[in-house]
Short mmCIF file of C-alpha atoms in Angstrom, two decimals:
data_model
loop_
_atom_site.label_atom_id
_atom_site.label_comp_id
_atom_site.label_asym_id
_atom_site.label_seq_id
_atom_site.Cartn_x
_atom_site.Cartn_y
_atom_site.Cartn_z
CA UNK C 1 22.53 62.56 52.24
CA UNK C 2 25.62 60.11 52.74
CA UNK C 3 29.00 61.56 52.61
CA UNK C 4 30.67 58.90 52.28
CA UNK C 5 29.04 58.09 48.78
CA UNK C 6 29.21 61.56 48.02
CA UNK C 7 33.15 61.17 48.52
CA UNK C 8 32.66 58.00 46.51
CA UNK C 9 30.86 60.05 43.16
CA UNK C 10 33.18 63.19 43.65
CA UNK C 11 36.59 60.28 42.93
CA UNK C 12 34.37 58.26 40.15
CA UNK C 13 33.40 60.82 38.18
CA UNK C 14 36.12 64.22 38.48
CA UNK C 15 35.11 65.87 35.31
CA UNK C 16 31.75 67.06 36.60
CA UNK C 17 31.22 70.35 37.63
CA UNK C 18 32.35 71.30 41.08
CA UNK C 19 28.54 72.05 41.84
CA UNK C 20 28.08 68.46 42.06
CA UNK C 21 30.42 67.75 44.88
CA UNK C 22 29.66 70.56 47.48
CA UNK C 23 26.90 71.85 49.32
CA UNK C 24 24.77 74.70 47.44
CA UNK C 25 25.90 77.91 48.19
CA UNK C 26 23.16 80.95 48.52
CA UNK C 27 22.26 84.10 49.22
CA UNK C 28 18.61 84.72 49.52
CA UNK C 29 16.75 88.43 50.11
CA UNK C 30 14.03 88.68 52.00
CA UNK C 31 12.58 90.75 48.78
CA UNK C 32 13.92 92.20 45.86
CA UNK C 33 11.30 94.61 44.14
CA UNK C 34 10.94 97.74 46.50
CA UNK C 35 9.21 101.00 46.11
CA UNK C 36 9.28 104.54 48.26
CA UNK C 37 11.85 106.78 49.74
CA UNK C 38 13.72 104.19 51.07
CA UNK C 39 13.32 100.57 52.39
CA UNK C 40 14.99 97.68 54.23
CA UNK C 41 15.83 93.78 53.23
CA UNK C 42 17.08 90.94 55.02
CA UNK C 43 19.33 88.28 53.68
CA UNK C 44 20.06 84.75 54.76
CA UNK C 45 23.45 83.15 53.58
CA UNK C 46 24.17 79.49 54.15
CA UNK C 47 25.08 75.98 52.35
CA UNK C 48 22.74 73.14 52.03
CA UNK C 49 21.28 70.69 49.58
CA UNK C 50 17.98 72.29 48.83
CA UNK C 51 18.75 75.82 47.83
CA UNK C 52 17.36 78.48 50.53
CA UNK C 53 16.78 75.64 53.12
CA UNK C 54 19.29 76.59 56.19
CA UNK C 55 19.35 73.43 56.90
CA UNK C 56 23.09 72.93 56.44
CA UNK C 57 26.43 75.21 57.41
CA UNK C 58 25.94 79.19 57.67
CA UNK C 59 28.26 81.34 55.46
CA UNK C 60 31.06 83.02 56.06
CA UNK C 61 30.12 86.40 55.41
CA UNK C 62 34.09 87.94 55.53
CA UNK C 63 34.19 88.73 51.99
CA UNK C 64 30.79 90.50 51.45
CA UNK C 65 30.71 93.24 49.54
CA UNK C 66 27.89 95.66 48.62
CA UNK C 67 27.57 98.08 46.24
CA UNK C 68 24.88 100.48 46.02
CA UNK C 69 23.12 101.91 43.06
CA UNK C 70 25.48 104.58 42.71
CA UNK C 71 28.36 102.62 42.21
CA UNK C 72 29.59 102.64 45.87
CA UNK C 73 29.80 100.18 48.38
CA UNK C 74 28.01 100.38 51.31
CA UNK C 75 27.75 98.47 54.82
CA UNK C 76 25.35 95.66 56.27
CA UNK C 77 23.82 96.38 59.25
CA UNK C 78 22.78 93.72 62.21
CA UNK C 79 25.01 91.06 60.96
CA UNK C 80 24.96 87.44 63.29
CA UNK C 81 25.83 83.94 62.43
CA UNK C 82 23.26 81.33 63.31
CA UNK C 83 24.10 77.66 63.43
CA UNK C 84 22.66 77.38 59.94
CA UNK C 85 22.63 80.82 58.37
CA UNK C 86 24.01 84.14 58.44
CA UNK C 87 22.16 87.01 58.35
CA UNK C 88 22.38 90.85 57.66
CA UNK C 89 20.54 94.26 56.75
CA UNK C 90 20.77 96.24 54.35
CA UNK C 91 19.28 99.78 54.50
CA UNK C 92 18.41 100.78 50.57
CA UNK C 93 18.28 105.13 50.88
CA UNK C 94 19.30 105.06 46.74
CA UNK C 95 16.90 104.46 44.01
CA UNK C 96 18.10 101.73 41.82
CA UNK C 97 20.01 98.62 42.09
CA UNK C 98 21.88 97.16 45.03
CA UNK C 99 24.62 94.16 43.94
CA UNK C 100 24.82 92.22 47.25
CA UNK C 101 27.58 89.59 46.71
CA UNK C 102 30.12 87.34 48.86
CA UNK C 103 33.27 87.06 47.24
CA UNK C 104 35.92 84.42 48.14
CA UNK C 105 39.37 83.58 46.72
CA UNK C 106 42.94 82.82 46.68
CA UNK C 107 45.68 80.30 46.63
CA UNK C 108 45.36 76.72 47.65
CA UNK C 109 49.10 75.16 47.37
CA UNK C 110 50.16 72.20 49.07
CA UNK C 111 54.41 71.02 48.77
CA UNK C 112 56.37 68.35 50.09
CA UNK C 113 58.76 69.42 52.31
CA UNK C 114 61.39 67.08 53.96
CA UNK C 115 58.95 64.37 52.50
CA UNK C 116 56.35 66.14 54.82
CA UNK C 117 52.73 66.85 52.74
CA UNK C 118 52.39 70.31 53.56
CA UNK C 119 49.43 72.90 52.42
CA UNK C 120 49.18 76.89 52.44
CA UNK C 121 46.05 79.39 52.14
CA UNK C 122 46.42 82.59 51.22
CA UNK C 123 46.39 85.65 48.64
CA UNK C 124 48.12 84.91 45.59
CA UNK C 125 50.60 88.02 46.56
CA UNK C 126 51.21 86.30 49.50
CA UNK C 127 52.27 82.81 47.81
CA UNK C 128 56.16 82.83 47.20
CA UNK C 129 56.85 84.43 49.97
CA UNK C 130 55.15 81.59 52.19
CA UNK C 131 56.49 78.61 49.89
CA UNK C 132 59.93 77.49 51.07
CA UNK C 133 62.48 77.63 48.73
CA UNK C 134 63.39 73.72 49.38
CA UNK C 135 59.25 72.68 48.57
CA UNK C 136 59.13 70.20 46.00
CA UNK C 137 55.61 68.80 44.47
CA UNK C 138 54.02 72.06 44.56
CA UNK C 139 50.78 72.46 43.47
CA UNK C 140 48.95 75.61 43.60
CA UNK C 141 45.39 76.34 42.83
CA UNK C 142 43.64 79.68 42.31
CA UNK C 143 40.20 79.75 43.69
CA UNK C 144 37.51 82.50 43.32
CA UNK C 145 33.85 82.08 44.64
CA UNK C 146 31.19 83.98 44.21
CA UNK C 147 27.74 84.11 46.07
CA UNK C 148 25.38 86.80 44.62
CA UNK C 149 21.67 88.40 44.78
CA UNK C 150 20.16 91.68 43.53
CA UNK C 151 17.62 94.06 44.73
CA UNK C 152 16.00 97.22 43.32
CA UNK C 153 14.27 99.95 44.87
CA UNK C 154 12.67 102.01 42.55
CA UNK C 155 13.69 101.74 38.84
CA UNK C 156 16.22 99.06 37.94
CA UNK C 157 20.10 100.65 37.18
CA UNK C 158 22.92 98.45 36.14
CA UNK C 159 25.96 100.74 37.57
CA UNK C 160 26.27 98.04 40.48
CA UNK C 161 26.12 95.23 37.75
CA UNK C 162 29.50 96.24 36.35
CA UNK C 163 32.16 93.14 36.14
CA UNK C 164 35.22 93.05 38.52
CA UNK C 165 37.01 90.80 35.68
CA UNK C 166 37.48 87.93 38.98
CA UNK C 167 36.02 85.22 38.87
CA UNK C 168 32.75 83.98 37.01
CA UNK C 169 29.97 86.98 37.03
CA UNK C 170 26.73 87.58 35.39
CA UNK C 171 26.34 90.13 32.91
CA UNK C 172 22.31 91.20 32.64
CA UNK C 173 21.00 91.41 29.42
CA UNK C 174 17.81 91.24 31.13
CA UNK C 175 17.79 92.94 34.49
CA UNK C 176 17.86 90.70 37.06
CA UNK C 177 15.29 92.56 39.01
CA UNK C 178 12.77 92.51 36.13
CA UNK C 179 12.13 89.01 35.81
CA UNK C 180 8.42 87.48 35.77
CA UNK C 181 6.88 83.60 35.22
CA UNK C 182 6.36 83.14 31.75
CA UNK C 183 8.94 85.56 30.61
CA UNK C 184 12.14 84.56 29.01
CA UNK C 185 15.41 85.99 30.41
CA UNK C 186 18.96 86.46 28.98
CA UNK C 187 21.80 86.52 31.24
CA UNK C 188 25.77 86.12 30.03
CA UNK C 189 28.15 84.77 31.59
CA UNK C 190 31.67 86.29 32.09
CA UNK C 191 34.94 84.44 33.34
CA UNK C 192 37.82 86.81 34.41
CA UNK C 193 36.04 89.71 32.21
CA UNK C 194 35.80 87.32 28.85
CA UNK C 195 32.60 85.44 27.96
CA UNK C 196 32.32 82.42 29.32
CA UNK C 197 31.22 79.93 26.44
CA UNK C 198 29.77 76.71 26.78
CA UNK C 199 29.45 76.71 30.57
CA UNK C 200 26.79 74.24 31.80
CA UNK C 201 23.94 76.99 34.04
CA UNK C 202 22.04 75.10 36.72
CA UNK C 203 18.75 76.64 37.74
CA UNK C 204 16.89 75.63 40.58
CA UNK C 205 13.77 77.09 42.22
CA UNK C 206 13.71 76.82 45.83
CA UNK C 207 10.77 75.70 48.22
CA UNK C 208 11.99 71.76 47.36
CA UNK C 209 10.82 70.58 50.75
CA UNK C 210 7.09 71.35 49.32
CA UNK C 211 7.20 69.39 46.48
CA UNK C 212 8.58 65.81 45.50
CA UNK C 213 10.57 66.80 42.18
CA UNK C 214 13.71 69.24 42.27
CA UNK C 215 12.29 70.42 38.49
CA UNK C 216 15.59 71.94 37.76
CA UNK C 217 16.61 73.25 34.99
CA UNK C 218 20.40 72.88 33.27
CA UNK C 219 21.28 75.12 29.57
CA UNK C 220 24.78 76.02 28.35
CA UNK C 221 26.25 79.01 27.57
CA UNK C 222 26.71 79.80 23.96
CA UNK C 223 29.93 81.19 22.01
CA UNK C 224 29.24 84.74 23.58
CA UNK C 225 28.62 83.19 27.03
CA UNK C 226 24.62 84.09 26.91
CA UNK C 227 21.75 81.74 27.91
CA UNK C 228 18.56 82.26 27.99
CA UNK C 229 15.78 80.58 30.76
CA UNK C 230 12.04 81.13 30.29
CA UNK C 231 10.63 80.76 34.05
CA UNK C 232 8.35 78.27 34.10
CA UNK C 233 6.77 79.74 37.27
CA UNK C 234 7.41 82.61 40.10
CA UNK C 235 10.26 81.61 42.94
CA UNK C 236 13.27 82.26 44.06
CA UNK C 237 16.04 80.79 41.57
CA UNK C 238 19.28 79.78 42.64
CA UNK C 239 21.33 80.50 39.64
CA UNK C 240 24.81 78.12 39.13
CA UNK C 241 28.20 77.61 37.23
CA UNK C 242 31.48 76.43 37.98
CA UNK C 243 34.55 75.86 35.95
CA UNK C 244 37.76 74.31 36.32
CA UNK C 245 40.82 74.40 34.72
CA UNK C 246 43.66 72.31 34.93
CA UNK C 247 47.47 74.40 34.98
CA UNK C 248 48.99 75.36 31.64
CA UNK C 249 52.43 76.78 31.51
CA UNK C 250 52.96 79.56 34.13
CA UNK C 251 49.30 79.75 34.70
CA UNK C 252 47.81 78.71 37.95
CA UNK C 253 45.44 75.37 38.06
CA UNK C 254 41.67 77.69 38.94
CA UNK C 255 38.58 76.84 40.52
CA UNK C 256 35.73 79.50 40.14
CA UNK C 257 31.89 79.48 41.24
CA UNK C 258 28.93 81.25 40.51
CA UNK C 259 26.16 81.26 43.04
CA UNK C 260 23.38 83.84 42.19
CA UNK C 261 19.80 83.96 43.46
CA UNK C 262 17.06 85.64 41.77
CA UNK C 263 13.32 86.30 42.06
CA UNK C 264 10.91 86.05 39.33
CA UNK C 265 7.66 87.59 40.37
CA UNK C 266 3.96 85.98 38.97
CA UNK G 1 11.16 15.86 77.05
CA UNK G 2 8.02 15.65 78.66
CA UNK G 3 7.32 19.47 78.29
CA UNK G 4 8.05 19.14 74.41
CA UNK G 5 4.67 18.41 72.98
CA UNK G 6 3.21 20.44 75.39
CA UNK G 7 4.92 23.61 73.77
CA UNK G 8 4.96 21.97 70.09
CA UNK G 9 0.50 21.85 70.25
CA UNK G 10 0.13 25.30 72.14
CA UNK G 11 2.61 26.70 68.74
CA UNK G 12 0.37 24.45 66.50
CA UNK G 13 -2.84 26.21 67.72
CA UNK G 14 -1.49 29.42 68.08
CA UNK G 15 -0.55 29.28 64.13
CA UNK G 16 -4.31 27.57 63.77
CA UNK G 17 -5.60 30.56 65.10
CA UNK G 18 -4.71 32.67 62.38
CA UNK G 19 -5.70 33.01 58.95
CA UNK G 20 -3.09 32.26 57.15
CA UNK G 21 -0.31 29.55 56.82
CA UNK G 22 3.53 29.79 55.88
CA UNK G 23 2.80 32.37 53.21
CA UNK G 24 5.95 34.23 51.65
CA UNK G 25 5.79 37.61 50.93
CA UNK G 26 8.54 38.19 47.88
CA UNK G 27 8.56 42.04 46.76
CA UNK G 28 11.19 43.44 43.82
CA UNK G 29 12.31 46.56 43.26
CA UNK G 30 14.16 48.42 40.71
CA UNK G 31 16.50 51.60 41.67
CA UNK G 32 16.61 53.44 38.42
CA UNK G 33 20.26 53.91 37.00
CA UNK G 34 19.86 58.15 36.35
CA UNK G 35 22.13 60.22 34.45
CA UNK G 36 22.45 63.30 37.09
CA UNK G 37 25.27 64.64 38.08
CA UNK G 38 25.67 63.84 41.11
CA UNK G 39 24.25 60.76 41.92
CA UNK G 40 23.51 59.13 45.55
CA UNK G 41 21.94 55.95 45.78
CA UNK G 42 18.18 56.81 47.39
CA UNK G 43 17.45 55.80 50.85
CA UNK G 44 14.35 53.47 50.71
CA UNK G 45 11.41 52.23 52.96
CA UNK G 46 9.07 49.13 52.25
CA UNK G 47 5.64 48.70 54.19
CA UNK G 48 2.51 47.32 54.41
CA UNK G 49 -0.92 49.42 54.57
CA UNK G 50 -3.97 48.74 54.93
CA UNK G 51 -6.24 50.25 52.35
CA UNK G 52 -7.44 52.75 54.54
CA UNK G 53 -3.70 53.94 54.57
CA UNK G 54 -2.70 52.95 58.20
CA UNK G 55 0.36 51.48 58.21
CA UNK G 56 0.54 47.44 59.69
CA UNK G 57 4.80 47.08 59.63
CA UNK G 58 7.59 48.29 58.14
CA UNK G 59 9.54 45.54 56.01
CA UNK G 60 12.71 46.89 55.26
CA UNK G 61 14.59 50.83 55.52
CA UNK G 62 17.96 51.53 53.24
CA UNK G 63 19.52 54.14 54.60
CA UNK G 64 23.14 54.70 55.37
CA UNK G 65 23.33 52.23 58.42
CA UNK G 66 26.95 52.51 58.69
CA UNK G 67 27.18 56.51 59.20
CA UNK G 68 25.79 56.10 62.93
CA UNK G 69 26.07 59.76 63.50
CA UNK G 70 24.52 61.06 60.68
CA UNK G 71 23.07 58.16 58.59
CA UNK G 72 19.39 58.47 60.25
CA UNK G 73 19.44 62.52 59.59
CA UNK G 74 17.57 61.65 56.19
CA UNK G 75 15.24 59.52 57.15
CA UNK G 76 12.78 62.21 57.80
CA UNK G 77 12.57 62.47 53.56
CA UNK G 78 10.85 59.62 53.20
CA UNK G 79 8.01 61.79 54.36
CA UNK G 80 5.15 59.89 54.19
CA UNK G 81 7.05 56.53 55.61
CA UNK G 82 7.83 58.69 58.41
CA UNK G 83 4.71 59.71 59.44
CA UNK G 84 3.19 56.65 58.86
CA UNK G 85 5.30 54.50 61.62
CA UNK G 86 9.15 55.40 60.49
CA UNK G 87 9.31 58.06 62.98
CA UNK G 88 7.84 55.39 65.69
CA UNK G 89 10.44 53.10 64.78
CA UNK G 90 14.10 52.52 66.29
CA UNK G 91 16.53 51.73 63.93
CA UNK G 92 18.85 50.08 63.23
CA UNK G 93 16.18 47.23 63.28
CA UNK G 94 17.69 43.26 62.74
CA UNK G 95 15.85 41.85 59.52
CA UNK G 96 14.39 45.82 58.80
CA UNK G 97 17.15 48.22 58.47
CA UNK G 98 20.06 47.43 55.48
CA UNK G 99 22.54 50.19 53.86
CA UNK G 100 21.19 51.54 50.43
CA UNK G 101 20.97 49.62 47.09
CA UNK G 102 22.67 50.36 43.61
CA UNK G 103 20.45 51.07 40.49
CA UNK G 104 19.39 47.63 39.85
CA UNK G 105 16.61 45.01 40.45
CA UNK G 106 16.48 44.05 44.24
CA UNK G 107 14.30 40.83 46.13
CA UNK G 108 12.79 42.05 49.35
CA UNK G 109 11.81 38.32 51.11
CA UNK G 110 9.96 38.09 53.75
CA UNK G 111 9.36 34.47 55.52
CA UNK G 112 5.32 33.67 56.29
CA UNK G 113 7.00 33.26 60.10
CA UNK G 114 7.61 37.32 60.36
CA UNK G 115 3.68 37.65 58.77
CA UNK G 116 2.23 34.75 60.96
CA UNK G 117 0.08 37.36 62.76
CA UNK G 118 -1.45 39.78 59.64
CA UNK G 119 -4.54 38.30 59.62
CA UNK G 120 -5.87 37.61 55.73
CA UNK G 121 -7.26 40.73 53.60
CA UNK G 122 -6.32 43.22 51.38
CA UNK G 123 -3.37 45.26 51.82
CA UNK G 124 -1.14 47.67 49.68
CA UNK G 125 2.60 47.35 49.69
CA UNK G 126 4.09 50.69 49.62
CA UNK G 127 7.66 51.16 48.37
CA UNK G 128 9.19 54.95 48.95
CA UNK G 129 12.35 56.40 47.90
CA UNK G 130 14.22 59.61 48.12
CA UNK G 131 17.36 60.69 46.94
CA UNK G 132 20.06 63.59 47.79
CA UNK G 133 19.77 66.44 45.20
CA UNK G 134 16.84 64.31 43.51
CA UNK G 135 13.16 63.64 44.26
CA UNK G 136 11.14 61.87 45.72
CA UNK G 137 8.50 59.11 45.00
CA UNK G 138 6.11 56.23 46.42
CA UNK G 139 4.90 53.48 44.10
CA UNK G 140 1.32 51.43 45.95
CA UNK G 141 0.82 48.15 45.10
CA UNK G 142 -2.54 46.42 46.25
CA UNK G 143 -2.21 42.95 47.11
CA UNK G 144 -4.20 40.26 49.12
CA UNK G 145 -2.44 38.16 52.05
CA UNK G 146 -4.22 34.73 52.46
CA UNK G 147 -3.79 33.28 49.35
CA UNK G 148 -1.22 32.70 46.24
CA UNK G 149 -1.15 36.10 44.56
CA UNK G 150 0.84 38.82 42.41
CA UNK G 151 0.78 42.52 42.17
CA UNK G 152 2.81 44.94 40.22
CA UNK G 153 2.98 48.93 39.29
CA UNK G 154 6.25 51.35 38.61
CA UNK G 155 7.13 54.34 39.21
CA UNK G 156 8.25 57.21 36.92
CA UNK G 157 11.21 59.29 38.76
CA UNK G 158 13.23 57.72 41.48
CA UNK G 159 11.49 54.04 40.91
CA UNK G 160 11.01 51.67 38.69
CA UNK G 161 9.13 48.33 38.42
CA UNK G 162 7.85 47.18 41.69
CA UNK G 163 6.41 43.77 42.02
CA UNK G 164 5.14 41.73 45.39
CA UNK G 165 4.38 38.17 44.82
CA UNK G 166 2.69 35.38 48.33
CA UNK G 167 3.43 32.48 47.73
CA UNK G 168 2.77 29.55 49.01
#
């Protein structure tokens, strides 16, 4: 609402989670539970306050990656970029689970050179060959984002569910395609492939513009990195967590997101 | 000099005319101090209904006056101010429009000279707030302009006690 005071709550209060300072990031199908031969779903991908409300910035949709029940990855089709949203197809010909997911990352350094504040993006491979040798104050920060929905036609499968090891990911105990109002569900976190334990989950149902309370929901991982939600009614649920970790010896400084949305049918 | 008293009787029966005389309207408010995350102080509105729910004036808008390109983009969240006159209204507004409040108890004054033409009756003084990344709520309090009064309710979410007192 005021970016100025946003500015002014991101300096006052740095330990809170990333999630707090930036626009929510999502990636909302147009369904999720499908049946026949095959079937087609829409997705919308944008930044804004109020999750699913393009209302905001569209995404950048360069590091989208889609991978079909099978284990492969397959294409989007009739991809554009609004003002407010991007949006794409995806054609679903395989029984089973898609894993439909937008994947950022790198290296964020920025060096003094000459006395001059300088600043690099890139991959990590690229980094010390872009760093000149004479930088001094370097600091360089690994970043890995990642923007996430599901959809099933047919029977749920988990082969597209299988961690990368980047990043934060969600590991289904229950399938994320088989959740319903009422129902408790049991996700776990994973950071870089190990659980992610005691990682604060924010959980928000969309549609806030028709009501006057966000009614979100915040738990914490436990030891093994698992929470569990009971929906308190059907939605779309924008699913978050974001960690960051100072540098530690030869280890990079690292920022990582998790943006996930999910459907939980009456 | 001669056209002095002229003027000075034609302002003394003009404020004959109406119902009520050098009344102050004094209204409190309390922005809730919440533990969120991330906090942003609520944009506000303050207005008078009648109890029918039409809206008579505005009395005062928070918002972030000072972003002029994209401090009046939020306005529209104080949905039922805005239907009810905000969207009717150009803002900034001198006496009306201030930037938003921090959690805390906060006067609202208005002189009996602004209020010199609300004729006497019952009224209900609506105060409505909403907040980035939080919710959004109205508090009503009924109160009678014409004579020495108080009113007070509170709301549960993004308000607390609100209180309007006419004085005398």
């Amino acid at each position: 609402m005021k970016k100025s005071l946003a500015l002014i709550a991101a300096l006052a209060v740095l330990a809170v989670p990333m999630s707090a300072q930036a626009h929510r990031q999502w990636l909302a199908p147009t369904s999720t539970v499908l049946s026949g031969t095959d079937a087609w779903v829409g997705f919308d991908g944008g930044s804004s306050n109020g999750v699913f409300i393009a209302d905001h910035n569209a995404m950048n949709l360069d590091g989208l990656v889609i991978t079909a029940p099978d284990g492969t990855t397959v294409d989007a089709e009739n991809k554009m970029r609004a003002r407010y949203r991007s949006t794409f197809d995806l054609h679903l010909t395989q029984q089973g689970t898609y894993r439909i997911a937008n994947v950022s990352g790198g290296v964020m350094v920025s060096y003094k050179q000459n006395g001059e504040q300088k600043r690099w993006r890139g991959a990590e491979a690229d980094m010390a060959a872009n760093i000149p040798a004479d930088a001094t104050e370097v600091v360089a920060t690994r970043s890995n984002n990642r923007t996430e929905t599901f959809v099933t036609l047919g029977a749920p499968n988990a082969t597209a569910l299988a961690p990368t090891g980047q990043g934060i990911e969600l590991v289904p105990v229950t399938h994320p395609n088989d959740l319903a109002a009422g129902e408790a569900a049991t996700f776990k976190f994973l950071r870089d492939g190990q659980p992610a334990a005691d990682l604060e989950v924010t959980i928000a149902r969309g549609g806030t513009r028709y009501r006057d309370n966000p009614e979100e929901i915040t738990v914490r991982t436990g030891a093994d990195g698992s929470f569990t939600v009971t929906w308190p009614e059907p939605g779309m649920y924008w699913v978050n967590a974001a960690v960051r970790t100072a540098a530690s010896g030869d280890q990079l400084a690292s920022n990582a997101q998790y943006n996930g949305a999910v459907e939980v049918l009456p | 000099m001669r056209k002095l008293p002229v003027a000075l009787s034609a302002a003394a029966l003009a404020t004959i005319a109406t119902p009520v005389l050098a009344a102050d309207l004094n209204v409190s408010i309390e922005v809730p101090r919440l533990t969120v995350a991330a906090y942003h102080r609520p944009y506000v509105a303050v207005w008078i209904e009648r109890p029918d729910n039409t809206a008579v004036r505005t009395l005062a808008v928070w918002y972030e006056v000072s972003n002029t390109a994209e401090g009046k983009d939020w306005l529209k969240d104080m949905r039922t101010w805005w239907r009810r006159g905000g969207r009717s209204l150009s803002l900034p507004a001198d006496g009306v429009s201030s930037a938003t409040k921090a959690p805390g108890r906060h006067a609202v004054s208005i002189p009996g000279a602004r209020l010199r033409d609300l004729p006497a009756g019952d009224y209900v003084l609506v105060v409505e707030a909403a907040r980035e990344l939080g919710g959004r709520e109205a508090v009503r309090v009924p109160f009678t302009w014409g004579r020495a009064n108080t009113a007070r309710a509170a709301g549960t979410t993004e308000l607390g006690a609100v209180s309007v007192a006419v004085t005398r």
